[in-house]
XYZ file of N, CA and C in Angstrom:
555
model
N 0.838 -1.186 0.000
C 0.000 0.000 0.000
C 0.880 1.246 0.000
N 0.434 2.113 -0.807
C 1.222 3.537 -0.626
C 1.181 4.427 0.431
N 1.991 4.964 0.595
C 1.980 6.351 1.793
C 1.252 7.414 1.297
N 1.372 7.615 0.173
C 1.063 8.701 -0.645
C 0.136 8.787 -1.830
N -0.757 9.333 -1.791
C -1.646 9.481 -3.208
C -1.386 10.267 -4.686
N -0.028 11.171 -3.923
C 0.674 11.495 -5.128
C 2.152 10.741 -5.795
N 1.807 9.586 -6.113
C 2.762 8.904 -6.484
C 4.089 9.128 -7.792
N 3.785 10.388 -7.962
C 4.840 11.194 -8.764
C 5.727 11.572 -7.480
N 5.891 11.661 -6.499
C 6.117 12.469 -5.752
C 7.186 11.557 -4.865
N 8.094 11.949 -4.367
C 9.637 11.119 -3.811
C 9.623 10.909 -2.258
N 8.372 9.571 -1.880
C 8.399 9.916 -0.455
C 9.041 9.800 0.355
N 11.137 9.447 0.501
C 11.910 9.960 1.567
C 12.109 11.219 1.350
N 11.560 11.902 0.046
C 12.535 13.372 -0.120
C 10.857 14.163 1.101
N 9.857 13.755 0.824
C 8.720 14.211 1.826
C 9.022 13.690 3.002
N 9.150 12.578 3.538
C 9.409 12.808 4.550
C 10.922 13.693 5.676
N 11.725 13.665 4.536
C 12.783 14.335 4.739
C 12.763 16.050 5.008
N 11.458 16.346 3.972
C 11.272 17.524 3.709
C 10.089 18.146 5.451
N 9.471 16.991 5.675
C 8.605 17.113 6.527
C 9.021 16.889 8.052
N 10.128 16.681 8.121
C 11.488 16.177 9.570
C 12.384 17.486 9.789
N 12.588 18.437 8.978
C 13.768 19.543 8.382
C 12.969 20.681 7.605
N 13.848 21.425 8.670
C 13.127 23.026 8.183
C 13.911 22.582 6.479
N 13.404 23.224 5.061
C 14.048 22.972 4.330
C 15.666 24.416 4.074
N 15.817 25.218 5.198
C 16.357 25.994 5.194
C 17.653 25.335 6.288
N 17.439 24.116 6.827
C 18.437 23.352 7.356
C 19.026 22.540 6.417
N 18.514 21.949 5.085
C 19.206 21.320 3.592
C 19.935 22.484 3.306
N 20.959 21.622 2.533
C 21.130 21.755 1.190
C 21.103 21.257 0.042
N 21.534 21.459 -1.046
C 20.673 20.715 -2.373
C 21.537 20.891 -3.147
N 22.360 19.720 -3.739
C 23.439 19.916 -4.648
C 22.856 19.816 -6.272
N 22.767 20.734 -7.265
C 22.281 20.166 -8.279
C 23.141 19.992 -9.468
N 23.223 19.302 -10.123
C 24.606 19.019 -11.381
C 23.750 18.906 -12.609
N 24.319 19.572 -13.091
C 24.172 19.894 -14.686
C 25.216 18.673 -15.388
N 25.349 17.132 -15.798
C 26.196 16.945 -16.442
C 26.360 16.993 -18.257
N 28.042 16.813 -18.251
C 28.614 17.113 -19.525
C 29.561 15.784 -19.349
N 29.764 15.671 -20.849
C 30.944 14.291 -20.734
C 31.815 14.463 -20.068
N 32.670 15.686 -20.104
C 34.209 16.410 -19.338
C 33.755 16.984 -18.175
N 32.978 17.470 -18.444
C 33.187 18.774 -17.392
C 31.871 19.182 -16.441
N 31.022 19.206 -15.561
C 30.018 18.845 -15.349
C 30.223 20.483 -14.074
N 28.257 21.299 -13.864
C 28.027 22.228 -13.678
C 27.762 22.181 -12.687
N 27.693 22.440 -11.542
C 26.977 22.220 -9.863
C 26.901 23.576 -9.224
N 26.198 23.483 -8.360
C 25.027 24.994 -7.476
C 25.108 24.119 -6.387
N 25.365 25.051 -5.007
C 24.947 24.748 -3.846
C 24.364 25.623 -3.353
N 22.927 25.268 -2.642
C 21.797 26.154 -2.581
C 20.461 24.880 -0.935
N 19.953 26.994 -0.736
C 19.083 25.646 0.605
C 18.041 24.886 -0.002
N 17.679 24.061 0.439
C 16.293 23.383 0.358
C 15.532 24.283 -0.075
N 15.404 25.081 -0.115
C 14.278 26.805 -0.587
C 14.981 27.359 -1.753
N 15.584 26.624 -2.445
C 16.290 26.834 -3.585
C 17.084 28.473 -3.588
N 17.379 28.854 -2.178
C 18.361 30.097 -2.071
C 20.127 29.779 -2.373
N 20.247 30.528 -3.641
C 21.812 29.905 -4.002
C 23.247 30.491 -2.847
N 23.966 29.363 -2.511
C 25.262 29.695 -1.513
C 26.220 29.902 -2.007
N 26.315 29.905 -3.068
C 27.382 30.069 -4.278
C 27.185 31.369 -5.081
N 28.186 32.132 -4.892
C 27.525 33.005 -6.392
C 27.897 32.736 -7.492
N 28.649 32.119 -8.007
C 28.360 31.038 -9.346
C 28.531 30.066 -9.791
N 27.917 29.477 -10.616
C 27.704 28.104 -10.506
C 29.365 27.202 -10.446
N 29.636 26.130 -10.183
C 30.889 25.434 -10.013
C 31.306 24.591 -11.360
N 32.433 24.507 -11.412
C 32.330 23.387 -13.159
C 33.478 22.202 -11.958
N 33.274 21.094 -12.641
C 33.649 19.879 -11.964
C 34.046 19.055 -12.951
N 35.096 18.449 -13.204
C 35.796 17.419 -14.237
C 34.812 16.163 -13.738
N 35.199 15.441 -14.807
C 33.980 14.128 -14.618
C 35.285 13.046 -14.246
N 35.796 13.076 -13.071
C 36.633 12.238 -12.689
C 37.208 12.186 -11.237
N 38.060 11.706 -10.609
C 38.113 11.505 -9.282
C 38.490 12.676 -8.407
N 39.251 13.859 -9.391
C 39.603 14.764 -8.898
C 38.339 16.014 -8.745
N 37.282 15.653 -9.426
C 36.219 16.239 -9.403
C 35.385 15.915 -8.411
N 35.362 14.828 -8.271
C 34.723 14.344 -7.091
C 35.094 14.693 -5.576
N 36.504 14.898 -5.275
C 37.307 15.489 -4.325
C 36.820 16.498 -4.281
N 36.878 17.649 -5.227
C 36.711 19.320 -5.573
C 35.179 19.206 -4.862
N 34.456 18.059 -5.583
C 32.913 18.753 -5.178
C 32.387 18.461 -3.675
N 33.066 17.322 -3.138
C 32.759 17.269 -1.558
C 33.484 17.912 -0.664
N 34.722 19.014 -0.950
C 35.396 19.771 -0.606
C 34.560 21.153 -0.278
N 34.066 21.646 -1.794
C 32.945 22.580 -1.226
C 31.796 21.895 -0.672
N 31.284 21.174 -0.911
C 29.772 20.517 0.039
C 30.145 20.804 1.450
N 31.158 20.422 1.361
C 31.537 20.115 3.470
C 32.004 21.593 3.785
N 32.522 22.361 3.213
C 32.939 23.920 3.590
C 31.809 24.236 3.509
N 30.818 24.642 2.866
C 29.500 25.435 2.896
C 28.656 24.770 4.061
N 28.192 23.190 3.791
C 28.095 22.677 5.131
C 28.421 23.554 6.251
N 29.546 23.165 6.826
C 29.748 23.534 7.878
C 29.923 25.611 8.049
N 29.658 26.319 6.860
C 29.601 27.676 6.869
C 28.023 28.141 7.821
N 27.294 27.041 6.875
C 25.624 27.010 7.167
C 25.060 26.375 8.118
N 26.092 25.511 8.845
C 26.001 24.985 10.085
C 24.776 23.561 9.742
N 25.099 22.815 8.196
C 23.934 21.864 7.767
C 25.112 20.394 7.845
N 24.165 20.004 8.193
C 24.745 18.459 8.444
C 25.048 17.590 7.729
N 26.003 16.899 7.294
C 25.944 16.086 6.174
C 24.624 14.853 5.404
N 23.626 14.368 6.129
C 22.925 13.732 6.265
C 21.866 14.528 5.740
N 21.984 15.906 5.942
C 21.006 16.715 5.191
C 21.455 17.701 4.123
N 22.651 17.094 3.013
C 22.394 17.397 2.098
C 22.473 16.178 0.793
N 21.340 16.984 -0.411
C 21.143 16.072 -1.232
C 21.785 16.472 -2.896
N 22.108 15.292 -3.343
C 22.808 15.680 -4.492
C 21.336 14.920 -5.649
N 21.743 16.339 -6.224
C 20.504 16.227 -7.215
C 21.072 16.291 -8.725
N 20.678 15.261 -9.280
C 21.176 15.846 -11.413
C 20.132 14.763 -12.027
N 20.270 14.981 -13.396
C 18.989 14.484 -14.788
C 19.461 13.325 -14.274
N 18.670 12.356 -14.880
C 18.929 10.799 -15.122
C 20.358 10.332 -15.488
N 21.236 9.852 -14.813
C 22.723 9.944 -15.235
C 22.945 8.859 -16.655
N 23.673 9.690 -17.465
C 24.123 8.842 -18.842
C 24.818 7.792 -18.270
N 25.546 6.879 -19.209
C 26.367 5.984 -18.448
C 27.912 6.797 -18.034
N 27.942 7.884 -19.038
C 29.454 8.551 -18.739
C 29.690 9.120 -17.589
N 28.359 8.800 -16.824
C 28.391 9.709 -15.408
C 27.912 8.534 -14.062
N 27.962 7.338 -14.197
C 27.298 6.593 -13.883
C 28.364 6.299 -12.580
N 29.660 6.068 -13.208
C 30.704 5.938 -12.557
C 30.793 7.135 -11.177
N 30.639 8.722 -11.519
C 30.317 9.576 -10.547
C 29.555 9.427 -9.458
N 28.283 9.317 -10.317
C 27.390 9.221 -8.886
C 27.397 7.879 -8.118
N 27.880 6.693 -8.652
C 27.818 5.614 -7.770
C 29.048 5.627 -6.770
N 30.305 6.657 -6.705
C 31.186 7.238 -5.808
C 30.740 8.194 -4.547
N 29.860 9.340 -5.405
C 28.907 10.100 -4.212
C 28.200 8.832 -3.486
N 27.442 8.000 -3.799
C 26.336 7.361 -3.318
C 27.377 6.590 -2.208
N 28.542 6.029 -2.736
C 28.943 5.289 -1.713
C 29.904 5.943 -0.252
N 29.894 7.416 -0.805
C 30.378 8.154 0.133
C 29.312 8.819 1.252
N 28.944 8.420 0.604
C 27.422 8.470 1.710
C 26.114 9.562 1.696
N 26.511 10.289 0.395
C 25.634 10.680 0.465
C 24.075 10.432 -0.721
N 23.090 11.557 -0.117
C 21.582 10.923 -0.865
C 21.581 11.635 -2.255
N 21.343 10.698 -3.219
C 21.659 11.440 -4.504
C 20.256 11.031 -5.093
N 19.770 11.908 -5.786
C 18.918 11.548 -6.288
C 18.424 11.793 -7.650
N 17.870 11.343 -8.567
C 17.289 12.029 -10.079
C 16.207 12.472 -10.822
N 16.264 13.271 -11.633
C 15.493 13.983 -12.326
C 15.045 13.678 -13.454
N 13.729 13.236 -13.939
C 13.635 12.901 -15.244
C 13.766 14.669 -16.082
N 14.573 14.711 -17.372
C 15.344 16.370 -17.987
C 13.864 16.382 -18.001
N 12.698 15.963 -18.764
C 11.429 17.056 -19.009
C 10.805 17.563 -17.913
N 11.077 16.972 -16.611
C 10.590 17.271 -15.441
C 11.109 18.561 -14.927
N 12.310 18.383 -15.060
C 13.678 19.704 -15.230
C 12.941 20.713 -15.959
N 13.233 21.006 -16.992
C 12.769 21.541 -17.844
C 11.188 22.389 -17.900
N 10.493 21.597 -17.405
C 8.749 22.315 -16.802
C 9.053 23.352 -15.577
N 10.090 23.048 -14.384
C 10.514 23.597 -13.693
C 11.179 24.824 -13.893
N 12.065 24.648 -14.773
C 13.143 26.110 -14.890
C 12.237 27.658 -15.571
N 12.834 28.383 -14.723
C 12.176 30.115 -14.605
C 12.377 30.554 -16.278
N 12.852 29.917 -17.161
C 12.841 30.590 -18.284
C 12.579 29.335 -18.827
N 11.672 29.045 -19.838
C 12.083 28.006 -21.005
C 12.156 28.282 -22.433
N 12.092 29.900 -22.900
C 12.800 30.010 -23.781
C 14.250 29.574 -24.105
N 15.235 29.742 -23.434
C 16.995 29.326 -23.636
C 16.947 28.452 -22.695
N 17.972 28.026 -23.132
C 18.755 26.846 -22.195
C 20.594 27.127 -21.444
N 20.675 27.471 -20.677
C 22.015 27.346 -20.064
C 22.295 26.296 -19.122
N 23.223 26.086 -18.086
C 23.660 25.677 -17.367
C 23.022 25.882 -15.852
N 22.950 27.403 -16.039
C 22.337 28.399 -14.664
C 20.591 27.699 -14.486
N 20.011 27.831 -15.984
C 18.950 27.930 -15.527
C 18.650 26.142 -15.470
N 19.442 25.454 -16.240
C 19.199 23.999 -15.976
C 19.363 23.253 -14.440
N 20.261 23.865 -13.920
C 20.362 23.822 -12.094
C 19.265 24.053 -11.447
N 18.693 25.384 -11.634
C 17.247 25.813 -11.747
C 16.163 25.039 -11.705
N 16.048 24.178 -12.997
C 15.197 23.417 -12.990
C 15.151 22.260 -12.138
N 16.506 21.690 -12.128
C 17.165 20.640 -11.465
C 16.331 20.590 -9.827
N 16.558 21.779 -9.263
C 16.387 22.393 -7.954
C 15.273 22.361 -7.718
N 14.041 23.123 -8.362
C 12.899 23.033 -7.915
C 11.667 21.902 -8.326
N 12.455 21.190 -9.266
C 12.165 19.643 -9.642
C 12.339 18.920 -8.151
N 13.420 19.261 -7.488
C 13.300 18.125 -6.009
C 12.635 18.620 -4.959
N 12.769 19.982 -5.078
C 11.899 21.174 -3.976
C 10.378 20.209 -4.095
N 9.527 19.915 -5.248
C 8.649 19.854 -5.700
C 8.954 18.293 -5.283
N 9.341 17.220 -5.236
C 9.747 16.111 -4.851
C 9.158 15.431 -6.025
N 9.480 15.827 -7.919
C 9.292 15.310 -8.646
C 10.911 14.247 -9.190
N 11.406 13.968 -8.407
C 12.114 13.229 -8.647
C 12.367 11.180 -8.206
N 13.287 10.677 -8.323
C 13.908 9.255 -7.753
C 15.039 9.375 -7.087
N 15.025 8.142 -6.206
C 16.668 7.985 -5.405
C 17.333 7.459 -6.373
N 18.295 7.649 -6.752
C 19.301 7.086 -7.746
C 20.230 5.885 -6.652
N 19.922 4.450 -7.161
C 20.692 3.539 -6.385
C 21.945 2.739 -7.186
N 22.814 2.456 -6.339
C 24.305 2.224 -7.297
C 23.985 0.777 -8.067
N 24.613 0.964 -8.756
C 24.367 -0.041 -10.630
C 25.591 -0.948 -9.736
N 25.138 -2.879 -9.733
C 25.989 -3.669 -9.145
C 26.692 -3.946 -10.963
N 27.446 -4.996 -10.839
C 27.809 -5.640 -12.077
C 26.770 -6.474 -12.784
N 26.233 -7.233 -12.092
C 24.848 -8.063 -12.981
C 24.253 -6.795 -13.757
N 23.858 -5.809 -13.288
C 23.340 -4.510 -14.253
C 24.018 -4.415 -15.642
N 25.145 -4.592 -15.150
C 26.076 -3.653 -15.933
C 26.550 -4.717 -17.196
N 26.215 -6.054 -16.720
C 26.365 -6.753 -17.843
C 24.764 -7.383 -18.580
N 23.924 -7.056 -18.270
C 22.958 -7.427 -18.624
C 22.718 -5.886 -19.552
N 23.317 -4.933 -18.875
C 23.253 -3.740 -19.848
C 23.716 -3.918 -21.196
N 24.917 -3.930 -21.070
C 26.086 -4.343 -21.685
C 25.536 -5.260 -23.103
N 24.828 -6.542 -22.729
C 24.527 -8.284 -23.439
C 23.497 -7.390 -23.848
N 22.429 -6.879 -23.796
C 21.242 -5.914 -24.433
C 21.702 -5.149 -25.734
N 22.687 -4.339 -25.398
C 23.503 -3.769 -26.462
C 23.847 -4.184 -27.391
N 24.369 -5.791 -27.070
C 25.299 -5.930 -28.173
C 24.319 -7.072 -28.788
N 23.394 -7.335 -28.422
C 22.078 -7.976 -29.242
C 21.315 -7.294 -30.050
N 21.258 -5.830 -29.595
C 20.331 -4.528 -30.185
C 21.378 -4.311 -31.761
N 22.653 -4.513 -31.590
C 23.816 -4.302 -32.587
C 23.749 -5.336 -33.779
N 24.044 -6.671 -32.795
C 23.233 -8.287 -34.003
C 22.553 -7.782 -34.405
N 21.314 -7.802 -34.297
C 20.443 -8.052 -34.856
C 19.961 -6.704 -36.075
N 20.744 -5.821 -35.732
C 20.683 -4.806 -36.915
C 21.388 -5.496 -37.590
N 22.523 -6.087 -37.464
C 23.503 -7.117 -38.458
C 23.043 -7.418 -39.523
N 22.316 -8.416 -38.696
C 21.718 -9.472 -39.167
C 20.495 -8.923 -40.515
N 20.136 -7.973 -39.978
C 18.599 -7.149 -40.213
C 19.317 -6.628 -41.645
N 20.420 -6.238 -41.495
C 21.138 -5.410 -42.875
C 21.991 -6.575 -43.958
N 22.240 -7.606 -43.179
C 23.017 -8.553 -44.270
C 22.093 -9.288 -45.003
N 20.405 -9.591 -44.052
C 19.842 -10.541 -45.145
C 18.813 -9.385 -46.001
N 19.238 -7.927 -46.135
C 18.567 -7.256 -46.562
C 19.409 -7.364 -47.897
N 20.634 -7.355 -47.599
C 21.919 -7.220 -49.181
C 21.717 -8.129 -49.431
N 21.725 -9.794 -49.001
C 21.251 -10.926 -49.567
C 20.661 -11.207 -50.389
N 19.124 -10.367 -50.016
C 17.979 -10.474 -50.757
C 17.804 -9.432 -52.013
N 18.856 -8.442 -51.746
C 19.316 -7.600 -52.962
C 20.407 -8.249 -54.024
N 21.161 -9.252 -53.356
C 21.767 -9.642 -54.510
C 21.200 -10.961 -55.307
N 20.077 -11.925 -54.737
C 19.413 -12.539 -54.967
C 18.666 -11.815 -56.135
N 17.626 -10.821 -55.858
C 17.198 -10.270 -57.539
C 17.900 -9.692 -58.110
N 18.935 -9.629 -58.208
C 19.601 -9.009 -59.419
C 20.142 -10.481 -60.159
């Protein structure tokens, strides 16, 4: 049975939201890029602590950089580690590797389906970085998001064996197509 009748809706981020002034969060939101990836630290009330946004390499040294500021602002804002959440779109696989490092460092990460993003952000004429955080942000404010949980190896090869069947079978799909082209001629 559900807790909730709005089942769009992320019920540890509600009950989390409903335990915690949301001005005791913070809310990490990431914009990613293959290289180089965008992050905002901001309260639960989507008030930004940063005055501009952060860029973060998509690699271990990025990962250092970004819990470096989390834990300095943390402790500026006097917010607890346990109450902050890392928020970004549905992670590609090029980012998959990232967040399953946050997740195991302990903190709550969670995701955004982009059109959900996107309904959210204060402008939807253009698209930047700024305002995609934006969206990012009040997409979880709104608790239209998921917990993002770490990908074991059975995933990752059942991912993987999907792929390379989706690949056959175009193969296959294109050789007995020339077949049957060199057959009528």
């Amino acid at each position: 049975m559900k807790k909730d009748i709005y089942p769009q809706e992320n019920q540890v981020l509600n009950e989390k939201f409903a335990s915690i002034s949301p001005d005791k969060m913070l809310l990490v939101p990431i914009d990613y890029a293959k290289k180089e990836h965008t992050a905002q630290i901001c309260l639960g009330t989507g008030e930004l602590l940063l005055k501009n946004a952060m860029h973060i390499h998509n690699n271990a040294a990025g990962i250092v950089f970004l819990e470096k500021q989390i834990a300095s602002t943390s402790k500026r804002v006097k917010i607890n580690r346990e109450n902050v959440i890392i928020c970004m779109e549905d992670p590609p696989d090029y980012v998959q590797n990232f967040a399953d490092k946050l997740l195991f460092d302990g903190f709550m990460c969670v995701r955004v389906n982009a059109k959900e993003a996107k309904n959210f952000r204060t402008n939807t004429r253009v698209s930047n970085d700024v305002l995609d955080l934006n969206g990012i942000t009040q997409a979880v404010i709104n608790r239209r998001c998921r917990m993002i949980e770490p990908h074991d190896e059975l995933y990752s090869t059942m991912r993987m064996s999907s792929r390379i069947r989706k690949r056959l079978m175009k193969e296959r799909t294109r050789s007995e197509e020339h077949t049957s082209e060199l057959q009528s001629h």
